[in-house]
Amino acid sequence: MNRTREQLMEAVKAQMPERRWQHTLGVMETAVKLAKQYGADPAKADMAAILHDVCKFWPVEKQAETVRLNPELPQDMLDYDKELWHAPAAVAVARDEYGVTDPEVLDAILYHTSGRERMTQLDKIVCLADYIEPGRDFPNVHKIREIAEYSVEKALVAGFDSTISFLLQQGKRIYPLTVLARNGLLIEIKSTGG
Ligand code: DGI
Ligand code: FE
Ligand code: FE
């Protein structure tokens, strides 16, 4: 509790392989940059980015158990792909082990993988930074980085499109909030004349 930012970073780093820590550093840098560019709080973006994948390398059963022990977290994520579970688990860890109380930061962590229907500016920025941090490499990542130069919403739609296509190819189900997130972003883009 009440650790300095450096102590928090050490604690998170200790829970993952070096490669995932480098990803976390990339998300921090990118999220702060996007926050400044698109009008979110850079300190909140930094905090959410540090913690967003803290549980990624926990055994999946421990991730699921952590979610089950906290009924206020969205239990329905456990009915979908296990890749989603590290996000709600990280909220419990951020709050209970590292003393994070800011609901905006906790929500940005919670929805960093799935997105949600009415994404806040902070949600969008953390989710997009996770897609485009400099270490990321997947088909279309260059295109999404280009779009991120002028529209956070359009870039996120492109990110969700690639994730949804990937899930379809694998024959997997899609968590409904991802579909709602994409629909919501498309409506926002339309209403601002994009
Ligand atoms: O934890 P990271 O690897 O940094 O990235 P992430 O938290 O965005 O996790 C992405 C993975 O989650 C990606 O491989 C796709 C998978 N996934 C499984 N089901 C869903 C999903 N992603 C979304 N957005 N929606 C799903 O329903
Ligand atoms: Fe993640
Ligand atoms: Fe990540």
Tab-separated table of C-alpha atoms and ligand atoms in Angstrom:
chain	number	residue	atom	x	y	z
A	1	MET	CA	0.000	0.000	0.000
A	2	ASN	CA	1.095	3.563	-0.702
A	3	ARG	CA	4.157	2.506	-2.599
A	4	THR	CA	6.064	4.860	-4.769
A	5	ARG	CA	5.614	4.476	-8.511
A	6	GLU	CA	9.080	2.877	-8.713
A	7	GLN	CA	8.233	0.310	-6.031
A	8	LEU	CA	4.992	-0.469	-7.836
A	9	MET	CA	6.860	-0.978	-11.103
A	10	GLU	CA	9.342	-3.337	-9.377
A	11	ALA	CA	6.478	-5.345	-7.875
A	12	VAL	CA	4.720	-5.690	-11.240
A	13	LYS	CA	7.936	-6.499	-13.112
A	14	ALA	CA	8.634	-9.355	-10.663
A	15	GLN	CA	5.399	-11.095	-11.713
A	16	MET	CA	6.148	-11.490	-15.412
A	17	PRO	CA	8.856	-12.500	-17.869
A	18	GLU	CA	11.149	-9.744	-19.191
A	19	ARG	CA	9.387	-9.681	-22.548
A	20	ARG	CA	6.016	-8.911	-21.003
A	21	TRP	CA	7.632	-6.222	-18.833
A	22	GLN	CA	9.019	-4.596	-21.983
A	23	HIS	CA	5.456	-4.673	-23.386
A	24	THR	CA	4.224	-2.977	-20.192
A	25	LEU	CA	6.863	-0.230	-20.537
A	26	GLY	CA	5.754	0.247	-24.151
A	27	VAL	CA	2.097	0.548	-23.133
A	28	MET	CA	3.037	3.095	-20.424
A	29	GLU	CA	4.962	5.267	-22.874
A	30	THR	CA	2.282	5.034	-25.566
A	31	ALA	CA	-0.634	5.583	-23.168
A	32	VAL	CA	0.939	8.756	-21.730
A	33	LYS	CA	1.580	10.068	-25.235
A	34	LEU	CA	-1.993	9.315	-26.361
A	35	ALA	CA	-3.410	10.834	-23.149
A	36	LYS	CA	-1.638	14.110	-23.875
A	37	GLN	CA	-2.720	14.012	-27.507
A	38	TYR	CA	-6.357	13.084	-26.904
A	39	GLY	CA	-7.181	14.763	-23.611
A	40	ALA	CA	-7.021	12.169	-20.858
A	41	ASP	CA	-5.093	12.350	-17.576
A	42	PRO	CA	-1.523	11.158	-18.307
A	43	ALA	CA	-0.921	10.106	-14.676
A	44	LYS	CA	-4.034	7.910	-14.727
A	45	ALA	CA	-3.026	6.462	-18.105
A	46	ASP	CA	0.419	5.670	-16.687
A	47	MET	CA	-1.018	3.964	-13.588
A	48	ALA	CA	-3.502	1.857	-15.584
A	49	ALA	CA	-0.761	0.880	-18.050
A	50	ILE	CA	1.655	-0.226	-15.286
A	51	LEU	CA	-0.960	-2.571	-13.835
A	52	HIS	CA	-2.969	-3.672	-16.878
A	53	ASP	CA	-1.227	-7.028	-17.423
A	54	VAL	CA	-0.067	-7.711	-13.840
A	55	CYS	CA	-1.911	-11.074	-13.789
A	56	LYS	CA	-1.167	-12.116	-17.381
A	57	PHE	CA	1.328	-14.786	-16.329
A	58	TRP	CA	-0.558	-16.126	-13.368
A	59	PRO	CA	-1.983	-19.629	-13.848
A	60	VAL	CA	-5.413	-19.168	-15.446
A	61	GLU	CA	-7.140	-20.942	-12.556
A	62	LYS	CA	-5.694	-18.356	-10.160
A	63	GLN	CA	-6.954	-15.582	-12.456
A	64	ALA	CA	-10.438	-17.154	-12.477
A	65	GLU	CA	-10.423	-17.721	-8.716
A	66	THR	CA	-9.501	-14.076	-8.111
A	67	VAL	CA	-12.458	-12.988	-10.257
A	68	ARG	CA	-14.822	-15.387	-8.451
A	69	LEU	CA	-13.743	-14.078	-5.051
A	70	ASN	CA	-14.773	-10.556	-6.095
A	71	PRO	CA	-18.462	-10.689	-7.060
A	72	GLU	CA	-18.488	-7.019	-8.111
A	73	LEU	CA	-16.211	-7.943	-11.045
A	74	PRO	CA	-17.946	-9.074	-14.273
A	75	GLN	CA	-18.330	-12.806	-13.649
A	76	ASP	CA	-19.606	-13.391	-17.202
A	77	MET	CA	-16.072	-12.891	-18.558
A	78	LEU	CA	-15.348	-16.351	-17.107
A	79	ASP	CA	-17.817	-17.844	-19.615
A	80	TYR	CA	-15.673	-16.533	-22.489
A	81	ASP	CA	-12.064	-16.954	-23.629
A	82	LYS	CA	-9.516	-17.269	-20.826
A	83	GLU	CA	-7.452	-14.513	-22.470
A	84	LEU	CA	-10.018	-12.104	-21.025
A	85	TRP	CA	-9.592	-13.133	-17.389
A	86	HIS	CA	-6.333	-11.364	-16.582
A	87	ALA	CA	-8.082	-7.966	-16.921
A	88	PRO	CA	-10.657	-8.309	-14.100
A	89	ALA	CA	-8.096	-10.188	-11.967
A	90	ALA	CA	-5.754	-7.185	-12.334
A	91	VAL	CA	-8.448	-4.898	-10.926
A	92	ALA	CA	-8.609	-6.926	-7.704
A	93	VAL	CA	-4.806	-6.872	-7.442
A	94	ALA	CA	-4.531	-3.147	-8.181
A	95	ARG	CA	-7.130	-2.353	-5.563
A	96	ASP	CA	-6.365	-4.879	-2.824
A	97	GLU	CA	-2.588	-5.233	-3.105
A	98	TYR	CA	-1.477	-1.880	-4.493
A	99	GLY	CA	-4.110	0.427	-3.002
A	100	VAL	CA	-5.455	1.851	-6.269
A	101	THR	CA	-8.834	3.455	-5.543
A	102	ASP	CA	-9.473	5.653	-8.586
A	103	PRO	CA	-12.517	4.141	-10.350
A	104	GLU	CA	-11.431	5.541	-13.732
A	105	VAL	CA	-8.071	3.785	-13.481
A	106	LEU	CA	-9.688	0.548	-12.282
A	107	ASP	CA	-12.209	0.636	-15.171
A	108	ALA	CA	-9.466	1.253	-17.738
A	109	ILE	CA	-7.701	-1.865	-16.422
A	110	LEU	CA	-10.943	-3.877	-16.325
A	111	TYR	CA	-11.903	-3.121	-19.926
A	112	HIS	CA	-8.409	-3.002	-21.466
A	113	THR	CA	-8.937	-6.279	-23.348
A	114	SER	CA	-12.676	-6.349	-24.075
A	115	GLY	CA	-13.574	-2.679	-24.360
A	116	ARG	CA	-17.112	-1.714	-23.319
A	117	GLU	CA	-20.140	0.076	-24.704
A	118	ARG	CA	-19.423	3.655	-23.644
A	119	MET	CA	-15.678	3.755	-23.380
A	120	THR	CA	-14.211	6.716	-21.492
A	121	GLN	CA	-11.313	8.616	-23.012
A	122	LEU	CA	-9.021	6.813	-20.547
A	123	ASP	CA	-10.463	3.378	-21.481
A	124	LYS	CA	-9.868	4.106	-25.166
A	125	ILE	CA	-6.324	5.284	-24.650
A	126	VAL	CA	-5.196	2.328	-22.543
A	127	CYS	CA	-6.849	-0.157	-24.895
A	128	LEU	CA	-5.325	1.483	-27.982
A	129	ALA	CA	-1.871	1.795	-26.373
A	130	ASP	CA	-2.054	-1.963	-25.705
A	131	TYR	CA	-2.614	-2.543	-29.440
A	132	ILE	CA	0.052	-0.205	-30.814
A	133	GLU	CA	2.930	0.017	-28.307
A	134	PRO	CA	6.262	-0.105	-30.187
A	135	GLY	CA	6.960	-3.777	-29.364
A	136	ARG	CA	3.682	-5.052	-30.821
A	137	ASP	CA	3.749	-6.946	-34.072
A	138	PHE	CA	0.596	-8.346	-35.674
A	139	PRO	CA	-0.976	-7.988	-39.119
A	140	ASN	CA	-2.246	-4.412	-39.609
A	141	VAL	CA	-0.435	-2.940	-36.589
A	142	HIS	CA	1.300	-0.396	-38.864
A	143	LYS	CA	-2.035	0.692	-40.275
A	144	ILE	CA	-3.528	1.062	-36.786
A	145	ARG	CA	-0.512	3.177	-35.688
A	146	GLU	CA	-1.102	5.457	-38.681
A	147	ILE	CA	-4.795	5.862	-37.894
A	148	ALA	CA	-3.935	6.592	-34.230
A	149	GLU	CA	-2.158	9.746	-35.403
A	150	TYR	CA	-5.535	11.347	-36.169
A	151	SER	CA	-8.358	9.348	-34.523
A	152	VAL	CA	-8.344	7.272	-31.350
A	153	GLU	CA	-11.831	5.939	-32.176
A	154	LYS	CA	-11.006	4.886	-35.736
A	155	ALA	CA	-7.778	3.261	-34.600
A	156	LEU	CA	-9.605	1.301	-31.911
A	157	VAL	CA	-12.241	0.110	-34.375
A	158	ALA	CA	-9.413	-1.173	-36.574
A	159	GLY	CA	-7.922	-2.913	-33.523
A	160	PHE	CA	-11.211	-4.553	-32.551
A	161	ASP	CA	-11.795	-5.544	-36.199
A	162	SER	CA	-8.510	-7.421	-36.225
A	163	THR	CA	-9.242	-9.105	-32.876
A	164	ILE	CA	-12.778	-10.055	-33.933
A	165	SER	CA	-11.489	-11.487	-37.259
A	166	PHE	CA	-8.894	-13.481	-35.333
A	167	LEU	CA	-11.541	-14.870	-32.965
A	168	LEU	CA	-13.817	-15.760	-35.913
A	169	GLN	CA	-10.965	-17.591	-37.653
A	170	GLN	CA	-10.347	-19.579	-34.483
A	171	GLY	CA	-14.027	-20.458	-34.206
A	172	LYS	CA	-14.177	-18.717	-30.836
A	173	ARG	CA	-17.065	-16.803	-29.308
A	174	ILE	CA	-16.805	-13.028	-28.933
A	175	TYR	CA	-17.433	-11.400	-25.569
A	176	PRO	CA	-20.518	-9.203	-26.127
A	177	LEU	CA	-18.874	-6.054	-24.715
A	178	THR	CA	-16.326	-6.161	-27.547
A	179	VAL	CA	-19.143	-5.990	-30.098
A	180	LEU	CA	-20.845	-3.198	-28.108
A	181	ALA	CA	-17.544	-1.323	-27.848
A	182	ARG	CA	-17.053	-1.466	-31.617
A	183	ASN	CA	-20.672	-0.444	-32.317
A	184	GLY	CA	-20.396	2.458	-29.872
A	185	LEU	CA	-17.173	3.717	-31.438
A	186	LEU	CA	-18.713	3.569	-34.937
A	187	ILE	CA	-21.671	5.646	-33.721
A	188	GLU	CA	-19.282	8.178	-32.148
A	189	ILE	CA	-17.294	8.403	-35.378
A	190	LYS	CA	-20.467	8.928	-37.400
A	191	SER	CA	-21.866	11.576	-35.040
A	192	THR	CA	-18.652	13.600	-35.239
A	193	GLY	CA	-18.803	13.513	-39.029
A	194	GLY	CA	-15.907	11.073	-39.456
B	1	DGI	O1	-2.772	-8.915	-22.666
B	1	DGI	P1	-2.279	-8.491	-24.027
B	1	DGI	O2	-1.684	-9.623	-24.804
B	1	DGI	O3	-1.346	-7.321	-23.966
B	1	DGI	O4	-3.535	-7.990	-24.876
B	1	DGI	P2	-5.093	-8.077	-24.483
B	1	DGI	O5	-5.307	-7.869	-23.041
B	1	DGI	O6	-5.767	-7.114	-25.400
B	1	DGI	O7	-5.505	-9.560	-24.823
B	1	DGI	C1	-5.777	-9.835	-26.146
B	1	DGI	C2	-6.217	-11.231	-26.361
B	1	DGI	O8	-7.544	-11.480	-25.875
B	1	DGI	C3	-6.249	-11.436	-27.860
B	1	DGI	O9	-5.369	-12.502	-28.172
B	1	DGI	C4	-7.663	-11.794	-28.150
B	1	DGI	C5	-8.169	-12.308	-26.825
B	1	DGI	N1	-9.622	-12.313	-26.706
B	1	DGI	C6	-10.335	-13.456	-26.488
B	1	DGI	N2	-11.629	-13.200	-26.484
B	1	DGI	C7	-11.777	-11.879	-26.693
B	1	DGI	C8	-10.503	-11.308	-26.825
B	1	DGI	N3	-10.317	-9.998	-27.051
B	1	DGI	C9	-11.450	-9.223	-27.147
B	1	DGI	N4	-11.323	-7.909	-27.365
B	1	DGI	N5	-12.705	-9.740	-27.033
B	1	DGI	C10	-12.938	-11.062	-26.812
B	1	DGI	O10	-14.093	-11.520	-26.740
B	2	FE	FE	-3.899	-7.589	-21.428
B	3	FE	FE	-1.134	-5.678	-22.600
